Coordinates of C-alpha atoms in Angstrom, one line a residue:
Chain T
X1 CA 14.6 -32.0 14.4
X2 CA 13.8 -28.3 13.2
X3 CA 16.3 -26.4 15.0
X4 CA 15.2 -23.2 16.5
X5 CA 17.7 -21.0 14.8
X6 CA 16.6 -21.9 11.6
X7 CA 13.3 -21.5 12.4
X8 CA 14.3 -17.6 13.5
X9 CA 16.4 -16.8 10.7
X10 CA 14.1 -18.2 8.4
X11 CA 11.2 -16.8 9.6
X12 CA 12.5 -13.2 9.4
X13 CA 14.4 -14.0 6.5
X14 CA 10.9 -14.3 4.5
X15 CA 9.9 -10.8 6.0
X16 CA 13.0 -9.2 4.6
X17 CA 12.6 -10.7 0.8
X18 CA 8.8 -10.3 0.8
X19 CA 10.2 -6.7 1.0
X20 CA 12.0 -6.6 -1.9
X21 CA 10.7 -8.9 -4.3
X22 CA 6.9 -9.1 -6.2
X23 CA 5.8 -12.5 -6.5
X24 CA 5.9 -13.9 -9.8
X25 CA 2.6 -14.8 -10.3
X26 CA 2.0 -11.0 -9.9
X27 CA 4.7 -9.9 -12.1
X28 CA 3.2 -12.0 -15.0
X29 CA -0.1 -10.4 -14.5
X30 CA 1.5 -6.7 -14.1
X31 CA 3.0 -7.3 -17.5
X32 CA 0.1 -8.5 -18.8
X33 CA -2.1 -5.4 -17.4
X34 CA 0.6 -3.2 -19.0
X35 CA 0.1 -4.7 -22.1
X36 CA -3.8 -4.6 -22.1
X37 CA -4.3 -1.2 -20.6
X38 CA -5.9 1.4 -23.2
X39 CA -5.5 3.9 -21.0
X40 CA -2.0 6.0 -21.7
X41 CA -1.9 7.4 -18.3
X42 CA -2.7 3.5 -16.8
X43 CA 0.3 1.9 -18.8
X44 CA 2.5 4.5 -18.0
X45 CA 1.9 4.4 -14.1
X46 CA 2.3 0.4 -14.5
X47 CA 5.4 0.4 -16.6
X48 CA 6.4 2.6 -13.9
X49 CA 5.9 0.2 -11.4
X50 CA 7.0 -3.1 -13.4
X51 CA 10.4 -1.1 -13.7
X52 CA 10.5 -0.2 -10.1
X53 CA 10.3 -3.2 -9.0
X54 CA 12.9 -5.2 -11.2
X55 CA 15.3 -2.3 -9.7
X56 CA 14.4 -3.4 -6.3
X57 CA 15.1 -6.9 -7.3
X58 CA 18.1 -6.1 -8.9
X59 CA 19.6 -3.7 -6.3
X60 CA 18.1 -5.7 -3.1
X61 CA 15.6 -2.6 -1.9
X62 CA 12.5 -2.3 -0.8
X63 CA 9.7 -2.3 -3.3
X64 CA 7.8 0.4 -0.6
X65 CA 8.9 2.1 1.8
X66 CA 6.4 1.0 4.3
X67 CA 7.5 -2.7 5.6
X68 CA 4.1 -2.3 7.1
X69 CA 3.8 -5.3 10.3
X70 CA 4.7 -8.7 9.6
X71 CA 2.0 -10.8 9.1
X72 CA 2.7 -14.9 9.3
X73 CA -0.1 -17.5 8.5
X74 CA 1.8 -20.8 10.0
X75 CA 1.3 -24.2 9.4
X76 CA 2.4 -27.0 11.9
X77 CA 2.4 -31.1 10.4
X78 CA 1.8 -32.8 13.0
X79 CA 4.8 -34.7 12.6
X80 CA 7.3 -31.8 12.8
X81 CA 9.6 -31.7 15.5
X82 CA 11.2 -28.5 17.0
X83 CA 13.5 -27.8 19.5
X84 CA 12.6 -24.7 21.4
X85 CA 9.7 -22.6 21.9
X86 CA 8.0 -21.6 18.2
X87 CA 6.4 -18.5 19.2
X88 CA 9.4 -17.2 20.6
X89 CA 11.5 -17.7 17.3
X90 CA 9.2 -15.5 15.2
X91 CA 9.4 -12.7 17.7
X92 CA 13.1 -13.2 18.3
X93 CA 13.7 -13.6 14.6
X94 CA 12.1 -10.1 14.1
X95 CA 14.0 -8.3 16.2
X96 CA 17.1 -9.4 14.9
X97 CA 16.0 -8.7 11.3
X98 CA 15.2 -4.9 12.4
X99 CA 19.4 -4.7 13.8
X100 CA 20.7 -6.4 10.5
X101 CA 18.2 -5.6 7.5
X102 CA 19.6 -3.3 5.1
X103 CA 18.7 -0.7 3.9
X104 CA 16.9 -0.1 7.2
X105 CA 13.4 -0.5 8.3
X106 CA 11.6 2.5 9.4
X107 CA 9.4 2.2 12.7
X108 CA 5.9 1.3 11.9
X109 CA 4.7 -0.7 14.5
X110 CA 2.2 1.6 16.5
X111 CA 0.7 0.7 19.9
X112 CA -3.1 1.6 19.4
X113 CA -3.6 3.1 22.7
X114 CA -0.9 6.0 22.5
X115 CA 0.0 5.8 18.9
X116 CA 3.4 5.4 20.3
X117 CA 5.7 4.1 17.4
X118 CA 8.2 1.8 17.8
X119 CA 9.7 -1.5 16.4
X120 CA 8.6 -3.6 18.9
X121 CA 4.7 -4.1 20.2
X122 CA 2.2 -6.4 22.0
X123 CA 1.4 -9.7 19.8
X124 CA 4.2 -8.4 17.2
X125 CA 4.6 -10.1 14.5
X126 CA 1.4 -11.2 13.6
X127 CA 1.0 -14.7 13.5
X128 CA -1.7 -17.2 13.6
X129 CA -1.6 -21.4 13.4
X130 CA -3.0 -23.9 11.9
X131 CA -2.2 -27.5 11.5
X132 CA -1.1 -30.1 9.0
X133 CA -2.2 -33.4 10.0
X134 CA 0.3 -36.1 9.1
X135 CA 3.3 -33.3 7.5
X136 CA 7.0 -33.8 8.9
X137 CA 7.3 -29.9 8.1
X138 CA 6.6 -26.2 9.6
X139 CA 4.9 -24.2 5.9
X140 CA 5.2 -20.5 6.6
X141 CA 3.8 -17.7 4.5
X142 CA 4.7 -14.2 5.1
X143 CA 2.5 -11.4 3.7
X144 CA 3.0 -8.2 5.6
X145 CA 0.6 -5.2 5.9
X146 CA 0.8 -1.5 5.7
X147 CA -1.7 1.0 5.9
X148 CA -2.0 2.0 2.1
X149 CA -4.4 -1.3 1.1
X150 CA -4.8 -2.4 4.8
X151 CA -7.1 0.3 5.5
X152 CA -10.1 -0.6 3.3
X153 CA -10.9 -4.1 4.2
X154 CA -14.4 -4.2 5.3
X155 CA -17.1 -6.8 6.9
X156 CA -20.2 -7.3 7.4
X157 CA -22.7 -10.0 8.9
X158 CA -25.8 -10.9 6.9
X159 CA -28.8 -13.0 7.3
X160 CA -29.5 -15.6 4.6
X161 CA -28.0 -13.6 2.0
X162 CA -28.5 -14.5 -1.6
X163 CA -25.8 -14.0 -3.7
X164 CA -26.6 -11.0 -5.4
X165 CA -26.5 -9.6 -1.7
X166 CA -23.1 -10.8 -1.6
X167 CA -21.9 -9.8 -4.6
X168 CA -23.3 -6.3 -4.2
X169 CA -21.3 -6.1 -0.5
X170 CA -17.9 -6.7 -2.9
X171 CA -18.7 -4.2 -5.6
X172 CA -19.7 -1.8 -3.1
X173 CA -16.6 -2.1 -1.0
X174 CA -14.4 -2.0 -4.5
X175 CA -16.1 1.3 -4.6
X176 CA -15.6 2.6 -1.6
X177 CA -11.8 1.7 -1.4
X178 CA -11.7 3.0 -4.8
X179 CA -8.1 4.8 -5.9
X180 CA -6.6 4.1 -2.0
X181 CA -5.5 1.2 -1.9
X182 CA -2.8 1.3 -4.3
X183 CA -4.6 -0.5 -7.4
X184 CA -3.9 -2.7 -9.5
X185 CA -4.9 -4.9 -6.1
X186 CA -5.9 -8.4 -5.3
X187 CA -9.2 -8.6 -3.7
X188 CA -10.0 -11.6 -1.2
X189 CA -12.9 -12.7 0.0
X190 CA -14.3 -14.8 3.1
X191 CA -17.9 -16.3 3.2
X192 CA -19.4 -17.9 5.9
X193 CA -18.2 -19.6 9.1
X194 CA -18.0 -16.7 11.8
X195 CA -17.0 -13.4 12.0
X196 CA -13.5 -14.1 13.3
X197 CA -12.9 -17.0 10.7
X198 CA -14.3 -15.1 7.5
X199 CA -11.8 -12.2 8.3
X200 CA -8.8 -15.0 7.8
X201 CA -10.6 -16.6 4.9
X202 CA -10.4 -13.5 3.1
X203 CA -7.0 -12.8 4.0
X204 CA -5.6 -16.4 3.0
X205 CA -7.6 -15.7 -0.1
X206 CA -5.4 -13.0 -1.3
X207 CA -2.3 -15.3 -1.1
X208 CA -3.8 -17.8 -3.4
X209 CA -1.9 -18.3 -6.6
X210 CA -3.2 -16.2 -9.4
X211 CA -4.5 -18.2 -12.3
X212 CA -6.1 -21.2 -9.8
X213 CA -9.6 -21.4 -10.4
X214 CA -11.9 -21.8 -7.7
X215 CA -12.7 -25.4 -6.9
X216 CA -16.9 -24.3 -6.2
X217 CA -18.2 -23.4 -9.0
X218 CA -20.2 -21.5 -7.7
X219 CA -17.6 -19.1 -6.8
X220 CA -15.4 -19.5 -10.0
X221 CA -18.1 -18.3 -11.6
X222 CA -18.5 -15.4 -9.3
X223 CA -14.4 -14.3 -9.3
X224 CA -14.9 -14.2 -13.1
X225 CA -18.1 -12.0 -13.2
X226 CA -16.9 -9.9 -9.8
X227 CA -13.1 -8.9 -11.4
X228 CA -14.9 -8.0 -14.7
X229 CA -17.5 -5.7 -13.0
X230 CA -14.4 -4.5 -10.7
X231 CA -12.3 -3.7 -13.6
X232 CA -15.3 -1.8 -15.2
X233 CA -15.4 0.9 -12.3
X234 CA -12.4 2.1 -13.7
X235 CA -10.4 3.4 -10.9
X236 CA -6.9 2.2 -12.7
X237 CA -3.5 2.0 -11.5
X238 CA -2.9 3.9 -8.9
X239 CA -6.2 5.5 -9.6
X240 CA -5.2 7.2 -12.6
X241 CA -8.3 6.1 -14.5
X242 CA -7.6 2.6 -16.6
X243 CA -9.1 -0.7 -17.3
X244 CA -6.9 -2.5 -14.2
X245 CA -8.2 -1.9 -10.8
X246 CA -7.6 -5.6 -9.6
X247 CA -5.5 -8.4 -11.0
X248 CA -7.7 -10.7 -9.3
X249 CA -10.1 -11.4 -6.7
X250 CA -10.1 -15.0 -5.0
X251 CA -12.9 -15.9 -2.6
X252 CA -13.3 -18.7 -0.1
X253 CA -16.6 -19.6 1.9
X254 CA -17.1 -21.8 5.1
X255 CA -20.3 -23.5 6.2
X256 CA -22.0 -21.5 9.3
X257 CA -24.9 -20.9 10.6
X258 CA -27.8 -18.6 8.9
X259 CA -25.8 -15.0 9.5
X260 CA -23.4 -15.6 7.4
X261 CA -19.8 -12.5 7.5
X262 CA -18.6 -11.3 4.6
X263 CA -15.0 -10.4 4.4
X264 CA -13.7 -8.5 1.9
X265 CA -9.9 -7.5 2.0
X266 CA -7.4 -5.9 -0.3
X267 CA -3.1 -6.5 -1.0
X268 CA -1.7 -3.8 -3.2
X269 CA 0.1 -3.9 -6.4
X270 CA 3.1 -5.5 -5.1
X271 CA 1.0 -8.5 -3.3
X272 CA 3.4 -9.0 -1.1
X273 CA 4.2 -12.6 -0.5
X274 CA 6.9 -15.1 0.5
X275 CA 6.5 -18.9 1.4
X276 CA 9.1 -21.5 3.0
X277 CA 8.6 -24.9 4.6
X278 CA 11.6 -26.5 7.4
X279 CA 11.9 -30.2 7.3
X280 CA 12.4 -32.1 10.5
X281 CA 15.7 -33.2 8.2
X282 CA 16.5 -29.7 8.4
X283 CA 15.9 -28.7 5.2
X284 CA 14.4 -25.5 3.7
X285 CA 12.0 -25.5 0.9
X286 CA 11.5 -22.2 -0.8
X287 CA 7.8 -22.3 -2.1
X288 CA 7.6 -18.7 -2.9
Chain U
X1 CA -6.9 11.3 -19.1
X2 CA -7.1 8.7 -21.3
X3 CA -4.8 10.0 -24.4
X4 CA -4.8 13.6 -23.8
X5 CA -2.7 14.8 -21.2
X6 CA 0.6 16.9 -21.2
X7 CA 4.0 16.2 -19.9
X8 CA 5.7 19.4 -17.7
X9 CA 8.7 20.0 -15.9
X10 CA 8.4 22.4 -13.5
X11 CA 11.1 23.7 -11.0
X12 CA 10.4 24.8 -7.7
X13 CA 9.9 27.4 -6.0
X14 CA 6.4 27.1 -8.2
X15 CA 5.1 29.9 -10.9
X16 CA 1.6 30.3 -10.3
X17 CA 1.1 30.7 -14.1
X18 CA 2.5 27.2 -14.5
X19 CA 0.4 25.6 -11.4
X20 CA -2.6 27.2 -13.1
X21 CA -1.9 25.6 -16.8
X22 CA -2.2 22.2 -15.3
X23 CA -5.1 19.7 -16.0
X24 CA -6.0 16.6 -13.8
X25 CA -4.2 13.7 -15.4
X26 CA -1.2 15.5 -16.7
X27 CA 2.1 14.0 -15.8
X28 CA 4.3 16.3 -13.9
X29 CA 8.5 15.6 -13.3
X30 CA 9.7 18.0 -10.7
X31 CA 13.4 19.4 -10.1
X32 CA 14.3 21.5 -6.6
X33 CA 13.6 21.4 -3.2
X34 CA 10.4 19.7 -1.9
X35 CA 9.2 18.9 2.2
X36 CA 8.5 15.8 3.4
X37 CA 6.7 14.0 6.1
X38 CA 4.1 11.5 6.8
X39 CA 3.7 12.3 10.5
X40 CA 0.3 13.2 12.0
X41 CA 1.9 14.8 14.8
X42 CA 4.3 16.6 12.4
X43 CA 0.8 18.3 10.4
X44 CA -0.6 18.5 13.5
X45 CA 2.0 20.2 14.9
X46 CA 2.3 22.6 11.7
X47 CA -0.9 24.0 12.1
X48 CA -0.8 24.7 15.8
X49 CA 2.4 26.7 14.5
X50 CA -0.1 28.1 12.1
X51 CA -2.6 28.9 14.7
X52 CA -0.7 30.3 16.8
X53 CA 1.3 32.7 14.3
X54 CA 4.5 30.8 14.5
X55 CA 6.8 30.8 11.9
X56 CA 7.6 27.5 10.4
X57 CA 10.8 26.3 11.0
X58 CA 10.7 25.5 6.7
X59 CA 9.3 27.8 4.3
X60 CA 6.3 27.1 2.8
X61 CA 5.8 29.7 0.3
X62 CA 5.5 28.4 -3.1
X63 CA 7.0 25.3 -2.2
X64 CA 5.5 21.6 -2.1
X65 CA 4.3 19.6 1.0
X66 CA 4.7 16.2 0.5
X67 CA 2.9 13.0 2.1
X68 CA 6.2 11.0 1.8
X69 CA 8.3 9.0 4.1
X70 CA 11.8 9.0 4.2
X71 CA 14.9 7.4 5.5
X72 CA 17.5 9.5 6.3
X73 CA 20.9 8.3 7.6
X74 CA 23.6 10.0 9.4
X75 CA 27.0 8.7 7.6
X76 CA 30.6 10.9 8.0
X77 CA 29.8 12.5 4.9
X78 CA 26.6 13.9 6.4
X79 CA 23.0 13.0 6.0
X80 CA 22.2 10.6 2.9
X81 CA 18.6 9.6 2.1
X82 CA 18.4 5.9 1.8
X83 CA 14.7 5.9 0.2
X84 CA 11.3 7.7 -0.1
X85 CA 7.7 6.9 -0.4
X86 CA 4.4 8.0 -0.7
X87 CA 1.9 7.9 1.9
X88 CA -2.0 8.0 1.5
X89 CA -2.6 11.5 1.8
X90 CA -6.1 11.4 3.1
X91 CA -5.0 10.6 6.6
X92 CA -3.6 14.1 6.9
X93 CA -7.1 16.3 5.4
X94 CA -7.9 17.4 9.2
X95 CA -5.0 19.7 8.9
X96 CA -4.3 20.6 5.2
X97 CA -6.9 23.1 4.8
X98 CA -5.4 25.3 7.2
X99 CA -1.5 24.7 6.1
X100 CA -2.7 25.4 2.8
X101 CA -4.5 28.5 3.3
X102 CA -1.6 29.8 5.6
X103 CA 1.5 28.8 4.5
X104 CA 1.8 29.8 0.8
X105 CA 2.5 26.1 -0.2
X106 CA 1.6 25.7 -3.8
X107 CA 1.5 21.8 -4.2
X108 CA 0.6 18.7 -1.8
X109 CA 2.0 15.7 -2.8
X110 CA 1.0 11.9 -1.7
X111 CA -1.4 9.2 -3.0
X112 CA -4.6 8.5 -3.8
X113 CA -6.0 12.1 -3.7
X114 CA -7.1 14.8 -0.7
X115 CA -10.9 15.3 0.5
X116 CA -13.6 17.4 -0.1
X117 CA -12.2 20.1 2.4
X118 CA -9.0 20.0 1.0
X119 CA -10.1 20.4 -2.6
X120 CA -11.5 23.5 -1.8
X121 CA -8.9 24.8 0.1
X122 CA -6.4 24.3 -3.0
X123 CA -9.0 25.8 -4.9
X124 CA -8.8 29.0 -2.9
X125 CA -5.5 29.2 -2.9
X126 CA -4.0 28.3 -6.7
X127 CA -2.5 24.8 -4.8
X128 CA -2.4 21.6 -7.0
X129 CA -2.9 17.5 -5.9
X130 CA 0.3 15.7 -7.2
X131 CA -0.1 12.0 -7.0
X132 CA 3.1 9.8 -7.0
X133 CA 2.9 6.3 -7.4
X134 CA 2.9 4.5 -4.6
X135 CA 5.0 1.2 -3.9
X136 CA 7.5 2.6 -6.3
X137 CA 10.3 3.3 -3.8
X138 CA 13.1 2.0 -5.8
X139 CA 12.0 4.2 -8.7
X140 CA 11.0 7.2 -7.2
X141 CA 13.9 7.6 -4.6
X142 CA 15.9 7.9 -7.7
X143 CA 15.6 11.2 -8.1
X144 CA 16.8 12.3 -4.6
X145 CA 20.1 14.2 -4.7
X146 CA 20.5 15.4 -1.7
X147 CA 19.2 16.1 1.8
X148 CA 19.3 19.9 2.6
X149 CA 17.6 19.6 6.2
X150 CA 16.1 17.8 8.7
X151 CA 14.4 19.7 11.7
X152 CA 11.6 18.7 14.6
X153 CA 13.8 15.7 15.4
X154 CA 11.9 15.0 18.4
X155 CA 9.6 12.8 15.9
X156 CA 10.8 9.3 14.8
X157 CA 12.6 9.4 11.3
X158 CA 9.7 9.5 8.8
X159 CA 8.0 11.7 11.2
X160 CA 10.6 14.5 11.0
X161 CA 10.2 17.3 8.6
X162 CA 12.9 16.9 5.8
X163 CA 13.7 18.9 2.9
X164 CA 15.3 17.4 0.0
X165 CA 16.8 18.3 -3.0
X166 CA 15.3 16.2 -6.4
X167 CA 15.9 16.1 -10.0
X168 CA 13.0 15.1 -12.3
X169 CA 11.0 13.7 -9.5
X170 CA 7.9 12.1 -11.2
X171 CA 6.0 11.2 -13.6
X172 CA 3.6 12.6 -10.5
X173 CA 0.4 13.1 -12.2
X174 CA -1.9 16.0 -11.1
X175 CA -5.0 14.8 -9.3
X176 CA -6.3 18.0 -8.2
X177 CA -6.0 20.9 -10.4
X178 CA -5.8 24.9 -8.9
X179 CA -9.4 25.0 -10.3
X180 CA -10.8 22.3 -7.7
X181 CA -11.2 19.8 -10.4
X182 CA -10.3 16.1 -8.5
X183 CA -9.7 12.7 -10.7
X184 CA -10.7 11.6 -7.3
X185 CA -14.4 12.9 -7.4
X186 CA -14.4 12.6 -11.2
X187 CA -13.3 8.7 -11.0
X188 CA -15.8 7.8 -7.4
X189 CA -18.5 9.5 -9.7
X190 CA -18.2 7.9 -12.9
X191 CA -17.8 4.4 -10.9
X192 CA -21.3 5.1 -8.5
X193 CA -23.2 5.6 -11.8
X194 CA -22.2 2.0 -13.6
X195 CA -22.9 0.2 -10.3
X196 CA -26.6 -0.3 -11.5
X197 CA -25.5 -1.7 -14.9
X198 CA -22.9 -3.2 -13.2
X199 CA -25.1 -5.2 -10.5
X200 CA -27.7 -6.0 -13.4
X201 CA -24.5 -7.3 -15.5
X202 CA -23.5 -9.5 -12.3
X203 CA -27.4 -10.9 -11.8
X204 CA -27.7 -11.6 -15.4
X205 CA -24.5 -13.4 -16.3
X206 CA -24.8 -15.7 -12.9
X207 CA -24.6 -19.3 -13.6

């Protein structure tokens, strides 16, 4: 039985590393970037990050200063077993990390309507569900968002696109974001399915491992054309002009009908990122 | 940019011969007292000072305003700045125009560049764009050594305006130079004219 507790301490305690940690995945390809770049201004800026961030690591602070809102995609099996109300532990789990997390969190969560801020707010944290048929555990993934890259996603609906359409939507919205979004980013991409469900296609894109290829081939094909063309409009790190503008771009698509949405969504440099599953035995699996 | 551009350190209060040697894509590492705030309400609130020929509660005059959020903390020893950050500083170009045209500040400092109207109104005025990178908290809150003062603490923390005391802040690269050249426009420019070559580059290589 997953004990409700756990469920609230881990659930925030993923927030709070996300915070302060780059995933590795995205350390390996900083490094890499860094050592690629021909730009002197562009290695510099990402030297200057790889270094920042190891001191966050090393000291236990936050990589930005802007927590951003905390964003959970959870995953239920079927099989798990909980004691107390889910939805509650996130929310409870939150507000407990905002009293103990140190150093301490700024207020960014912002009601809409009066642009009140605060560190509490309707349908805060962000979380949506999804189900594992057949799993004895609850998988969480924690990828909170802040303005700086949040800003620039984009969508659109099309009719019968080809994909030169498609890809012309991407390239265009890579231009448009161009140096705000805090480059070197990874781009994600949702096509298909419905507006609602290309938006979180998109967004669950971004959290895909760096390195996977793309099971379609179709689309394997088109992350490996897209990131070169990205890379060639030569925003850079931080937009300092450079060969790295995205570290990757991974898109998903969904059957629908013929308008088909296009999602296309940005996470920053730091890719913010942080993965645990609960057992029903009770115990925690750190994924990322 | 790519190879050619200068290291300074400057001190502030700012020397407009210094602002004015500056290229877009230098690095810049600044040491004195700097303002910050990434509150709306706070530029918003600037200019109607502005507007309505208030004086500012911090002086402005050849000084830096800086899109950056901070967390300051009231300990027994006195106020202690736990970390900074940058903020996107385009949010804020419905009100730089007029701080900078009225209040003698001689650098803004965010990311990812200013507008159109704000270019111009550095321009007029011998102001510079310096870019910090963002994300880099750890790094860049490094070089805070002190807070000197906090006012307009009616706003929430990051909100306030703060002056604080830095030592080599940087590398901040200049983004906007006093002459109105932007890496911003320079960079949107050069990437709107591959996007033909790029498309046909996409088409052709498709499997």
């Amino acid at each position: 039985m997953i004990q409700y507790e756990t469920l609230k301490r881990l659930s925030a305690d993923l927030y709070d590393w996300s915070l302060k940690k780059i995933p590795e995945d995205t350390k390996q390809r900083l490094a890499e970037a860094r050592d690629g770049e021909t730009g002197e201004n562009a290695k510099k800026v990402l030297e200057f990050m790889i270094r920042s961030s190891q001191l966050a690591e090393d000291h236990d602070r936050f990589l930005c200063s802007d927590a951003g809102v905390p964003v959970y995609s959870v995953k239920i099996g079927s099989q798990a077993r909980f004691e107390g109300h889910i939805k509650s532990a996130f929310a409870e789990g939150f507000d407990e990390l905002v009293d103990r997390i140190d150093p301490p969190l700024l207020k960014f969560v912002q009601n809409p309507l009066t642009n009140e801020r605060s560190f509490k707010g309707k349908d805060m944290p962000i979380v949506s569900w999804d189900v594992i048929d057949g799993a004895d555990y609850i998988d969480i993934t924690c990828s909170p968002k802040a303005l700086g890259s949040g800003r620039w996603a984009s969508l659109e609906i099309f009719v019968y696109p080809e994909l030169a359409d498609i890809e012309e939507y991407i390239l265009k919205t890579a231009i448009k974001a161009g140096s705000q979004h805090c480059p070197p980013v990874m781009i994600g991409v949702g096509i298909g399915g419905s507006f609602d469900h290309a938006a979180k296609m998109a967004k669950m894109a971004t959290l895909r491992p760096m390195g996977t290829t793309n099971e379609e081939p179709i689309l394997a094909d088109m992350e490996t054309r897209l990131l070169k063309a990205i890379n060639k409009l030569g925003f850079g790190p931080m937009g300092q002009g450079g060969d790295t503008t995205a570290l990757g771009i991974h898109i998903d698509y969904s059957a629908g009908h013929g308008f088909t949405p296009v999602a296309v969504c940005f996470n920053c440099w730091i890719n913010r990122r942080t993965r645990a599953r609960i057992y029903n035995s009770g115990k925690i699996e750190r994924i990322e | 940019m790519d190879g050619h551009s200068h290291s300074y350190d400057l001190t502030l209060p700012f020397v407009q011969d210094e602002l004015n040697q500056l290229k877009i894509g230098d690095l810049v590492y600044l040491t004195g007292e700097v303002v910050v705030t990434v509150g709306l309400p706070t530029h918003k609130r600037i200019k109607e000072y502005i507007d309505a020929g208030k004086q500012l509660p911090m002086d402005l005059t050849d000084g830096m305003l800086c899109q950056v959020g901070a967390y300051i903390e009231d300990t027994e020893s006195g106020q202690v700045c736990r970390y900074i950050n940058p903020s996107t500083s385009t949010r804020f170009d419905p009100f730089l125009p007029t701080i900078i045209d009225h209040s003698g500040v001689k650098a803004i400092g965010g990311k990812g560049g200013v507008g159109p109207g704000t270019v111009a109104a550095m321009q007029r005025n011998g102001c510079v764009y310096l870019s910090f990178v963002g994300g880099a908290s750890a790094l860049t809150s490094e070089a805070v050594e002190d807070v000197v003062e906090v006012v307009w603490k009616d706003f929430i923390l990051q909100f306030r305006l703060t002056r604080l005391r830095v030592k080599r802040l940087g590398p901040l690269t200049v983004g906007v130079d006093t002459k109105g050249n932007s890496l911003y426009v320079d960079l949107q420019k050069q990437a709107k004219a591959k996007f033909e070559d790029l498309m046909q580059e996409l088409n052709d290589g498709r499997l």
